[in-house]
Every structure is written in structure tokens, then in C-alpha cells.
Amino acid sequence: MDSFFADGISEIGFGSGAVRIDLYTLGRTADAAGNPVKVVTQRIVMTPQGFIEAFSSMQGMADKMVEMGMLQRRDRGPAAFSAPVSPNFGDKPL
């Protein structure tokens, strides 16, 4: 089995009966604000049922990460979770 690394998901779309998830890694160049450019490197294509099953698995992992203290639940905002904040680095997440 091959393993692939991704820093995150850049886009999720649906078309022709399939969910398409574009994965990115952080590039070597920076944008105008000095942030690393996100470079799409792989795409996952799956059925809607497969996507729902994957989403359920990810939700389960997020719940486990909350139990381990790696994530904290948010009451509001676009994301349901946030990384804990280190007292050594001000407001930067761990």
C-alpha cells in the first residue's frame, strides 16, 4: 500500500456522481502576504456513500482527539474544533 502526505484539503466538489477531494501540500514559495503557497498534489475521487463513510470515520477520530486533549470543541465558528493553545507561544495553536 502506498502512503501519501497532505497538509490539508483545498477543495471538495461533486460532479458526475462522484465526490472529488483535492489535497494540497505547502509549497516552497510564498504569496504576497508571506504565507506558503498551497499546491494541489493529489485528488481523491469517491462515491457519495464512500464520502459519508469517510466523514463518519474522521468525525470519530476528531472525537478521540478531543478526549486525548489534542483538540478543543468550539461553540461557534466555521470549524467545530480548534487546536489547544500553548502558553509558551501566546495565541499560536500547538
One Martini backbone bead per residue (centre of mass of N, CA, C, O) as a GRO file, in nm:
protein
   94
    1MET     BB    1   0.096   0.036   0.022
    2ASP     BB    2   0.045   0.363  -0.026
    3SER     BB    3   0.176   0.680   0.081
    4PHE     BB    4   0.040   1.008   0.161
    5PHE     BB    5   0.095   1.354   0.181
    6ALA     BB    6  -0.096   1.616   0.360
    7ASP     BB    7  -0.190   1.936   0.478
    8GLY     BB    8  -0.471   1.934   0.303
    9ILE     BB    9  -0.779   2.076   0.196
   10SER     BB   10  -0.885   2.272  -0.082
   11GLU     BB   11  -1.122   2.084  -0.219
   12ILE     BB   12  -1.479   2.016  -0.265
   13GLY     BB   13  -1.657   1.811  -0.502
   14PHE     BB   14  -1.941   1.764  -0.737
   15GLY     BB   15  -1.952   1.513  -1.007
   16SER     BB   16  -2.070   1.258  -1.186
   17GLY     BB   17  -2.129   1.099  -0.899
   18ALA     BB   18  -1.870   1.243  -0.753
   19VAL     BB   19  -1.628   1.289  -0.512
   20ARG     BB   20  -1.388   1.563  -0.487
   21ILE     BB   21  -1.055   1.565  -0.338
   22ASP     BB   22  -0.827   1.816  -0.275
   23LEU     BB   23  -0.484   1.806  -0.216
   24TYR     BB   24  -0.227   1.963  -0.011
   25THR     BB   25   0.081   2.139  -0.015
   26LEU     BB   26   0.347   2.316   0.089
   27GLY     BB   27   0.530   2.534  -0.059
   28ARG     BB   28   0.829   2.724  -0.131
   29THR     BB   29   0.645   2.953  -0.179
   30ALA     BB   30   0.506   3.283  -0.155
   31ASP     BB   31   0.290   3.509  -0.095
   32ALA     BB   32   0.220   3.840  -0.040
   33ALA     BB   33   0.190   3.763   0.286
   34GLY     BB   34   0.407   3.508   0.334
   35ASN     BB   35   0.260   3.255   0.258
   36PRO     BB   36   0.236   2.953   0.178
   37VAL     BB   37   0.178   2.777  -0.098
   38LYS     BB   38  -0.081   2.594  -0.231
   39VAL     BB   39  -0.040   2.255  -0.356
   40VAL     BB   40  -0.178   2.048  -0.567
   41THR     BB   41  -0.125   1.674  -0.554
   42GLN     BB   42  -0.413   1.540  -0.500
   43ARG     BB   43  -0.691   1.304  -0.571
   44ILE     BB   44  -1.007   1.219  -0.446
   45VAL     BB   45  -1.233   0.959  -0.557
   46MET     BB   46  -1.585   0.920  -0.463
   47THR     BB   47  -1.850   0.814  -0.341
   48PRO     BB   48  -2.097   0.924  -0.149
   49GLN     BB   49  -2.082   0.686   0.051
   50GLY     BB   50  -1.777   0.703   0.100
   51PHE     BB   51  -1.781   0.992   0.211
   52ILE     BB   52  -1.963   0.938   0.457
   53GLU     BB   53  -1.775   0.726   0.584
   54ALA     BB   54  -1.528   0.914   0.608
   55PHE     BB   55  -1.661   1.130   0.781
   56SER     BB   56  -1.724   0.944   1.020
   57SER     BB   57  -1.427   0.867   1.078
   58MET     BB   58  -1.328   1.160   1.130
   59GLN     BB   59  -1.517   1.220   1.364
   60GLY     BB   60  -1.408   0.996   1.547
   61MET     BB   61  -1.118   1.109   1.560
   62ALA     BB   62  -1.190   1.385   1.676
   63ASP     BB   63  -1.309   1.276   1.939
   64LYS     BB   64  -1.044   1.141   2.035
   65MET     BB   65  -0.877   1.410   2.036
   66VAL     BB   66  -1.042   1.538   2.259
   67GLU     BB   67  -0.988   1.322   2.479
   68MET     BB   68  -0.659   1.376   2.448
   69GLY     BB   69  -0.627   1.710   2.401
   70MET     BB   70  -0.573   1.802   2.089
   71LEU     BB   71  -0.869   1.912   2.102
   72GLN     BB   72  -1.124   2.168   2.075
   73ARG     BB   73  -1.428   2.271   2.122
   74ARG     BB   74  -1.665   2.469   1.951
   75ASP     BB   75  -1.946   2.677   1.960
   76ARG     BB   76  -1.828   2.849   1.723
   77GLY     BB   77  -1.800   2.863   1.388
   78PRO     BB   78  -1.669   2.697   1.110
   79ALA     BB   79  -1.530   2.526   1.324
   80ALA     BB   80  -1.553   2.263   1.565
   81PHE     BB   81  -1.236   2.289   1.595
   82SER     BB   82  -0.937   2.326   1.803
   83ALA     BB   83  -0.634   2.393   1.890
   84PRO     BB   84  -0.443   2.414   2.133
   85VAL     BB   85  -0.291   2.646   2.346
   86SER     BB   86   0.016   2.774   2.408
   87PRO     BB   87   0.173   2.940   2.674
   88ASN     BB   88   0.458   2.984   2.509
   89PHE     BB   89   0.291   3.118   2.226
   90GLY     BB   90   0.028   3.229   2.297
   91ASP     BB   91  -0.204   3.209   2.016
   92LYS     BB   92  -0.063   2.954   1.919
   93PRO     BB   93  -0.100   2.663   1.802
   94LEU     BB   94   0.014   2.327   1.835
   0.00000   0.00000   0.00000
